[in-house]
Coordinates of C-alpha atoms in Angstrom, one line a residue:
X814 CA 127.0 198.2 -107.8
X815 CA 125.9 200.3 -104.6
X816 CA 122.5 199.6 -103.6
X817 CA 120.5 202.5 -102.1
X818 CA 119.1 202.1 -98.8
X819 CA 115.1 202.8 -99.7
X820 CA 112.4 202.4 -97.3
X821 CA 112.0 198.9 -98.1
X822 CA 115.1 198.1 -95.8
X823 CA 113.2 199.2 -92.3
X824 CA 111.4 195.9 -92.4
X825 CA 114.5 193.7 -92.7
X826 CA 115.6 192.1 -89.6
X827 CA 119.4 193.1 -88.3
X828 CA 119.8 189.7 -86.7
X829 CA 122.0 187.1 -88.2
X830 CA 119.9 184.2 -89.5
X831 CA 121.9 181.3 -88.4
X832 CA 122.6 182.7 -85.3
X833 CA 118.7 183.2 -84.5
X834 CA 117.8 179.8 -86.0
X835 CA 120.2 178.0 -83.8
X836 CA 119.2 179.7 -80.4
X837 CA 115.4 178.4 -81.5
X838 CA 116.8 175.0 -82.2
X839 CA 118.2 175.1 -78.7
X840 CA 115.1 176.4 -76.9
X841 CA 113.0 173.7 -78.5
X842 CA 115.1 170.6 -78.3
X843 CA 113.2 167.8 -76.8
X844 CA 116.2 166.6 -74.8
X845 CA 119.3 167.7 -73.8
X846 CA 121.9 166.5 -71.4
X847 CA 123.2 168.3 -68.3
X848 CA 126.2 169.6 -70.1
X849 CA 124.0 171.6 -72.6
X850 CA 122.1 173.1 -69.3
X851 CA 125.5 174.2 -67.9
X852 CA 126.9 175.8 -71.2
X853 CA 123.5 177.5 -72.5
X854 CA 121.9 178.5 -68.8
X855 CA 118.4 178.3 -67.7
X856 CA 117.7 181.1 -69.4
X857 CA 117.6 179.1 -72.8
X858 CA 116.0 176.0 -71.1
X859 CA 113.9 177.1 -68.3
X860 CA 111.8 174.2 -67.9
X861 CA 112.9 170.6 -67.7
X862 CA 112.4 167.4 -66.0
X863 CA 115.0 164.9 -65.1
X864 CA 114.4 161.6 -67.3
X865 CA 117.4 159.6 -66.2
X866 CA 121.4 159.2 -66.5
X867 CA 123.1 159.2 -69.3
X868 CA 125.4 155.9 -69.6
X869 CA 127.0 156.3 -73.2
X870 CA 126.1 158.6 -76.0
X871 CA 127.0 158.0 -79.7
X872 CA 126.8 160.9 -81.9
X873 CA 129.7 162.4 -84.2
X874 CA 132.3 164.8 -82.7
X875 CA 131.0 164.0 -79.1
X876 CA 132.4 162.3 -76.3
X877 CA 131.2 158.7 -75.3
X878 CA 130.1 160.0 -71.8
X879 CA 129.3 163.5 -71.1
X880 CA 130.7 165.4 -68.0
X881 CA 127.2 165.5 -66.4
X882 CA 125.6 162.2 -66.3
X883 CA 121.9 164.0 -66.1
X884 CA 119.4 163.8 -69.0
X885 CA 116.6 166.0 -69.2
X886 CA 113.3 166.3 -70.9
X887 CA 112.4 169.8 -72.1
X888 CA 109.1 170.2 -71.1
X889 CA 108.8 173.7 -72.2
X890 CA 108.9 172.7 -75.7
X891 CA 106.0 170.5 -77.6
X892 CA 107.4 167.2 -78.8
X893 CA 106.0 163.8 -79.9
X894 CA 107.9 160.6 -78.8
X895 CA 107.3 156.5 -79.3
X896 CA 108.0 154.1 -76.1
X897 CA 108.5 150.5 -77.1
X898 CA 109.7 147.4 -75.7
X899 CA 108.6 144.2 -74.6
X900 CA 106.3 143.9 -71.3
X901 CA 108.3 143.8 -68.2
X902 CA 111.3 145.8 -69.9
X903 CA 110.4 148.9 -68.4
X904 CA 108.3 150.7 -71.0
X905 CA 105.3 151.4 -68.4
X906 CA 108.0 153.5 -66.1
X907 CA 109.5 155.3 -68.9
X908 CA 106.0 156.5 -70.1
X909 CA 105.1 157.2 -66.5
X910 CA 108.1 159.2 -65.9
X911 CA 107.7 161.2 -68.7
X912 CA 103.9 161.8 -67.4
X913 CA 105.3 163.0 -63.9
X914 CA 107.5 165.3 -65.8
X915 CA 104.6 167.5 -67.5
X916 CA 102.5 166.9 -64.5
X917 CA 104.4 167.5 -60.6
X918 CA 106.5 170.2 -59.5
X919 CA 109.1 169.1 -57.2
X920 CA 112.6 170.3 -57.2
X921 CA 114.0 166.6 -57.6
X922 CA 112.5 166.8 -60.8
X923 CA 113.4 169.9 -62.1
X924 CA 111.2 173.1 -63.1
X925 CA 107.6 173.2 -63.8
X926 CA 106.0 176.6 -63.3
X927 CA 102.9 175.2 -65.2
X928 CA 101.6 172.0 -64.9
X929 CA 100.1 170.6 -67.9
X930 CA 96.7 168.9 -68.7
X931 CA 97.4 165.1 -69.2
X932 CA 95.1 162.7 -71.2
X933 CA 95.8 159.2 -71.7
X934 CA 93.7 156.7 -73.7
X935 CA 93.9 152.9 -72.7
X936 CA 92.2 149.8 -74.0
X937 CA 93.1 146.5 -72.9
X938 CA 92.5 144.1 -75.0
X939 CA 92.5 141.3 -72.8
X940 CA 89.1 142.4 -71.5
X941 CA 87.4 140.1 -73.6
X942 CA 88.8 137.2 -71.5
X943 CA 88.1 139.1 -68.1
X944 CA 91.8 139.6 -67.2
X945 CA 91.8 143.4 -67.1
X946 CA 94.3 145.5 -65.3
X947 CA 94.5 149.0 -64.2
X948 CA 96.3 151.6 -66.8
X949 CA 99.8 151.8 -65.3
X950 CA 99.5 155.6 -65.8
X951 CA 96.8 155.5 -62.6
X952 CA 99.8 154.7 -60.6
X953 CA 100.9 158.2 -60.7
X954 CA 98.6 158.6 -57.7
X955 CA 100.6 157.2 -55.4
X956 CA 103.8 158.5 -53.9
X957 CA 107.0 156.4 -53.3
X958 CA 106.9 155.8 -49.6
X959 CA 110.8 156.7 -49.4
X960 CA 111.2 158.9 -52.1
X961 CA 107.8 161.0 -52.4
X962 CA 108.8 163.6 -49.7
X963 CA 106.8 166.4 -49.8
X964 CA 105.7 166.1 -53.5
X965 CA 102.0 166.4 -54.2
X966 CA 100.9 163.5 -56.4
X967 CA 98.8 164.6 -59.7
X968 CA 95.0 164.1 -59.2
X969 CA 94.0 161.3 -61.3
X970 CA 90.6 160.7 -62.7
X971 CA 89.7 157.4 -64.8
X972 CA 86.7 157.8 -67.3
X973 CA 85.1 154.5 -68.1
X974 CA 81.8 153.5 -69.8
X975 CA 78.9 154.1 -67.7
X976 CA 77.2 150.2 -68.0
X977 CA 80.7 149.1 -67.0
X978 CA 81.2 151.7 -64.0
X979 CA 81.2 148.9 -61.0
X980 CA 83.2 146.1 -62.8
X981 CA 86.0 149.1 -63.8
X982 CA 85.8 150.8 -59.9
X983 CA 86.7 147.0 -58.7
X984 CA 89.7 147.0 -61.0
X985 CA 91.0 150.4 -59.8
X986 CA 90.0 149.6 -56.2
X987 CA 93.7 149.2 -54.8
X988 CA 94.6 152.6 -55.9
X989 CA 92.6 154.6 -53.4
X990 CA 93.2 157.7 -54.7
X991 CA 91.7 157.3 -58.2
X992 CA 88.7 158.4 -59.1
X993 CA 86.6 156.4 -61.4
X994 CA 84.0 158.2 -63.0
X995 CA 81.6 157.4 -65.8
X996 CA 82.4 158.8 -69.1
X997 CA 79.9 161.6 -70.2
X998 CA 79.2 164.0 -73.1
X999 CA 76.6 166.6 -73.5
X1000 CA 74.5 166.7 -76.8
X1001 CA 77.1 169.7 -78.2
X1002 CA 80.0 167.5 -78.0
X1003 CA 78.5 165.5 -81.0
X1004 CA 79.0 166.9 -84.5
X1005 CA 78.1 165.4 -87.7
X1006 CA 81.5 164.5 -88.3
X1007 CA 82.6 163.2 -85.5
X1008 CA 79.2 160.5 -85.3
X1009 CA 80.4 159.2 -89.0
X1010 CA 83.9 158.8 -87.6
X1011 CA 82.3 157.1 -84.6
X1012 CA 79.9 154.9 -87.0
X1013 CA 83.6 154.0 -88.8
X1014 CA 82.0 154.9 -92.1
X1015 CA 85.4 156.2 -93.5
X1016 CA 86.9 152.4 -92.8
X1017 CA 84.2 150.3 -94.6
X1018 CA 84.8 149.5 -98.3
X1019 CA 80.9 149.4 -98.9
X1020 CA 78.5 151.5 -97.1
X1021 CA 75.5 149.7 -95.3
X1022 CA 72.1 150.4 -96.8
X1023 CA 70.8 152.3 -93.6
X1024 CA 73.3 154.9 -94.4
X1025 CA 71.8 156.3 -97.0
X1026 CA 69.3 157.5 -94.7
X1027 CA 71.6 158.6 -92.0
X1028 CA 73.8 160.8 -94.4
X1029 CA 70.6 162.4 -95.9
X1030 CA 69.5 163.4 -92.5
X1031 CA 72.9 164.8 -91.7
X1032 CA 73.2 166.8 -95.1
X1033 CA 70.0 168.2 -93.9
X1034 CA 71.7 169.2 -90.9
X1035 CA 75.2 170.6 -91.7
X1036 CA 75.0 174.0 -90.7
X1037 CA 73.4 173.3 -87.3
X1038 CA 73.8 169.7 -86.4
X1039 CA 71.4 168.6 -83.1
X1040 CA 72.4 164.8 -81.5
X1041 CA 68.9 164.8 -80.2
X1042 CA 66.6 166.1 -83.4
X1043 CA 69.1 163.8 -85.2
X1044 CA 67.6 160.6 -83.1
X1045 CA 64.5 162.0 -83.8
X1046 CA 64.5 161.7 -87.2
X1047 CA 66.4 158.6 -87.3
X1048 CA 63.8 156.8 -85.3
X1049 CA 61.3 158.1 -87.8
X1050 CA 62.7 156.2 -90.7
X1051 CA 61.5 152.7 -92.0
X1052 CA 64.4 150.3 -91.5
X1053 CA 63.9 146.8 -91.4
X1054 CA 64.6 144.7 -88.4
X1055 CA 68.2 144.2 -89.3
X1056 CA 68.8 147.8 -90.1
X1057 CA 67.4 149.0 -86.6
X1058 CA 69.8 146.4 -84.9
X1059 CA 73.1 147.3 -86.5
X1060 CA 71.9 150.8 -85.6
X1061 CA 71.2 150.2 -82.1
X1062 CA 74.8 148.3 -81.9
X1063 CA 76.7 151.3 -83.5
X1064 CA 74.6 154.1 -81.4
X1065 CA 74.0 152.2 -78.3
X1066 CA 77.4 152.8 -76.6
X1067 CA 77.3 156.6 -77.4
X1068 CA 74.0 157.0 -76.1
X1069 CA 74.7 155.6 -72.6
X1070 CA 77.3 158.1 -72.5
X1071 CA 75.2 161.0 -73.6
X1072 CA 72.4 159.9 -71.0
X1073 CA 72.8 162.2 -68.0
X1074 CA 75.2 164.0 -69.8
X1075 CA 75.2 167.7 -69.2
X1076 CA 77.3 171.1 -69.0
X1077 CA 79.0 170.2 -65.7
X1078 CA 79.8 166.6 -65.9
X1079 CA 81.2 166.2 -70.0
X1080 CA 84.3 164.9 -70.5
X1081 CA 86.2 168.3 -71.3
X1082 CA 85.4 169.5 -67.5
X1083 CA 88.0 167.1 -66.6
X1084 CA 90.9 168.9 -68.5
X1085 CA 92.4 170.8 -65.7
X1086 CA 96.2 172.0 -64.9
X1087 CA 98.1 169.3 -63.2
X1088 CA 95.4 166.6 -63.6
X1089 CA 95.5 163.3 -65.2
X1090 CA 92.5 162.0 -67.1
X1091 CA 92.5 158.5 -68.3
X1092 CA 89.9 157.2 -70.8
X1093 CA 89.4 153.3 -70.1
X1094 CA 87.6 151.8 -72.4
X1095 CA 88.5 148.3 -71.5
X1096 CA 85.1 146.5 -71.6
X1097 CA 83.8 142.9 -73.1
X1098 CA 81.5 144.8 -75.1
X1099 CA 83.9 147.4 -76.6
X1100 CA 86.2 146.7 -80.1
X1101 CA 89.5 148.1 -80.6
X1102 CA 88.0 150.0 -83.6
X1103 CA 84.6 151.7 -81.7
X1104 CA 87.3 152.6 -78.8
X1105 CA 89.3 154.4 -81.1
X1106 CA 86.1 156.2 -82.9
X1107 CA 85.9 157.1 -78.9
X1108 CA 89.2 158.1 -78.7
X1109 CA 89.2 160.1 -81.8
X1110 CA 86.0 162.0 -80.3
X1111 CA 87.6 163.2 -77.1
X1112 CA 90.9 164.1 -78.7
X1113 CA 89.2 166.6 -80.6
X1114 CA 87.4 167.9 -77.5
X1115 CA 90.7 168.0 -75.6
X1116 CA 92.6 169.8 -78.3
X1117 CA 89.4 172.5 -78.1
X1118 CA 89.3 172.5 -74.5
X1119 CA 89.8 176.0 -72.8
X1120 CA 92.9 175.1 -70.9
X1121 CA 95.1 177.7 -69.4
X1122 CA 98.0 175.1 -69.9
X1123 CA 99.3 173.0 -72.8
X1124 CA 97.9 169.4 -73.0
X1125 CA 99.8 166.3 -73.0
X1126 CA 98.1 163.1 -75.0
X1127 CA 99.5 159.6 -74.3
X1128 CA 98.0 156.5 -76.1
X1129 CA 98.5 153.6 -73.9
X1130 CA 99.7 150.2 -75.3
X1131 CA 98.6 151.3 -79.1
X1132 CA 97.4 148.5 -81.1
X1133 CA 97.3 147.4 -84.5
X1134 CA 93.6 147.7 -84.8
X1135 CA 94.1 151.4 -84.3
X1136 CA 92.0 153.3 -86.9
X1137 CA 93.0 155.1 -89.6
X1138 CA 91.0 158.0 -88.5
X1139 CA 92.4 158.4 -85.2
X1140 CA 95.8 158.1 -86.5
X1141 CA 95.3 160.7 -88.9
X1142 CA 94.0 163.2 -85.9
X1143 CA 97.3 162.4 -84.1
X1144 CA 99.4 163.2 -87.0
X1145 CA 97.3 166.2 -87.5
X1146 CA 98.1 167.5 -83.9
X1147 CA 101.7 166.6 -84.4
X1148 CA 102.3 168.5 -87.3
X1149 CA 100.7 171.5 -85.6
X1150 CA 102.1 170.7 -82.2
X1151 CA 103.9 173.7 -81.9
X1152 CA 100.7 176.1 -82.7
X1153 CA 98.4 173.7 -80.5
X1154 CA 101.3 173.5 -77.5
X1155 CA 100.9 169.6 -77.3
X1156 CA 103.1 166.7 -76.3
X1157 CA 102.1 163.4 -78.0
X1158 CA 103.6 160.6 -76.4
X1159 CA 102.7 156.5 -77.7
X1160 CA 103.4 153.6 -76.1
X1161 CA 103.8 149.8 -77.7
X1162 CA 105.5 146.4 -77.3
X1163 CA 105.9 146.4 -81.2
X1164 CA 106.9 149.1 -83.0
X1165 CA 105.7 147.6 -86.2
X1166 CA 102.3 148.7 -85.6
X1167 CA 102.9 152.3 -85.8
X1168 CA 102.2 153.9 -89.3
X1169 CA 105.3 154.9 -90.9
X1170 CA 104.4 158.5 -90.5
X1171 CA 103.9 158.8 -87.1
X1172 CA 107.4 157.5 -86.8
X1173 CA 108.9 159.9 -89.1
X1174 CA 107.6 162.7 -86.7
X1175 CA 108.7 161.3 -83.7
X1176 CA 111.0 163.8 -82.1
X1177 CA 112.4 161.1 -79.9
X1178 CA 112.0 157.3 -79.7
X1179 CA 112.8 155.2 -76.1
X1180 CA 113.7 151.7 -77.2
X1181 CA 113.6 149.1 -74.3
X1182 CA 114.5 145.1 -74.8
X1183 CA 113.2 143.4 -77.5
X1184 CA 113.7 140.3 -79.5
X1185 CA 113.1 140.6 -83.0
X1186 CA 115.4 141.9 -85.4
X1187 CA 112.6 143.5 -87.6
X1188 CA 111.5 145.7 -84.6
X1189 CA 114.8 147.5 -84.5
X1190 CA 115.0 147.8 -88.3
X1191 CA 111.8 149.4 -88.6
X1192 CA 112.8 151.9 -85.6
X1193 CA 116.2 152.9 -88.0
X1194 CA 114.2 153.5 -91.0
X1195 CA 113.5 156.9 -89.7
X1196 CA 116.7 157.4 -87.3
X1197 CA 120.2 158.1 -88.1
X1198 CA 122.0 154.1 -87.4
X1199 CA 124.8 153.0 -89.9
X1200 CA 123.7 149.7 -91.6
X1201 CA 126.4 148.1 -90.7
X1202 CA 126.1 148.7 -86.9
X1203 CA 123.0 147.3 -87.0
X1204 CA 123.6 144.0 -85.9
X1205 CA 125.5 145.3 -83.1
X1206 CA 123.1 147.5 -81.6
X1207 CA 120.4 144.4 -81.7
X1208 CA 122.4 142.4 -79.8
X1209 CA 122.5 145.5 -77.1
X1210 CA 118.8 145.8 -77.0
X1211 CA 118.2 142.4 -77.1
X1212 CA 120.6 141.5 -74.0
X1213 CA 119.5 145.1 -72.3
X1214 CA 117.2 144.8 -69.3
X1215 CA 118.4 147.7 -66.8
X1216 CA 118.6 150.6 -69.4
X1217 CA 116.9 152.2 -72.5
X1218 CA 118.1 153.4 -75.7
X1219 CA 117.2 156.8 -76.8
X1220 CA 117.3 158.0 -80.4
X1221 CA 117.1 161.4 -80.9
X1222 CA 116.9 163.0 -84.3
X1223 CA 117.4 166.4 -82.6
X1224 CA 118.9 167.2 -78.9
X1225 CA 121.6 169.2 -77.4
X1226 CA 125.2 167.7 -76.4
X1227 CA 128.3 169.5 -75.8
X1228 CA 131.4 168.3 -77.5
X1229 CA 134.7 167.9 -75.7
X1230 CA 135.8 171.5 -76.5
X1231 CA 132.5 173.0 -75.4
X1232 CA 130.6 173.6 -78.4
X1233 CA 126.7 172.8 -79.2

């Protein structure tokens, strides 16, 4: 049968779909080897950063050792990653290198024409015992005396609860290049939905009695929420002493961040190219669930911010107490990261606390040394590792102290015949 080439053919592309899809896969691969860069060229992989040296690689049809040992992170493409491992195994160093790759322009690191804006969430669960440590990412403000050269360290600002500013400045005192400032919001940063999330309404099986009045006020302000007006109407309600105490407990931390907050010092003004902003909510008076409420609010502001550079979100030392609301927000961003231009990185000692949905969406998983075979099994449910190889792989992960294991659902390697 002969088909007539009518006007409807004008909108059909002449490109071969397979070639077009392959080219897109090359350009957006989160990780690639030096061999791949040599084969594809800088036009396909224009923005990259050295991540480390390839000791060995395991992929069907590819050699165990590449010709070029260099491993690159594709900073030109959005990605999501998980870094896990025992304390002291190198987890913090791995995450810092990834942050450095997106913030610093130095020819020894690779090519980075446009530095990103980076946001780090940190909550030290040891704060209740008075043993608070600085967020490891803050050390990016200090260049290595021997290898720093002419590189310029990123600007690092740590935002903390206003009531805890003095204590946290002492915590970061050994890092003179780090600015520790109070965390501020402006009233327009707070929406009714965000307020409910911070009050953890969605995580309680039964709504407190006073929340009926709160919900009534919020419904009346659905189209034009105003936090100041909300507080005024809330103050006019006839609550019992216990109810007032509960409301004060839930809103006092937010009120302290809104006090003295304005358009010039609100948190979103900190999001700039080449700037690292750390939200450190470590405090004896902050619980993990409340911290997640703050993180979720700030995450939304970060995504909405008018920054002329893509962003990187890093959740430091994720714990099992992470709220379902924050997890859902991260999942939404990861699913849309190509549209939003974001890179999401989660760091944790124990991978089993990371929700399965988040693991399934990771572009790569970095595993340092750990002792539990269950941790490895949790990871390998989401990456292609044959069951028969698990015991041998666990023995290597358990014994390895100077290297990391990188699990990649997609990457660019070069086989022995020069194919990709």
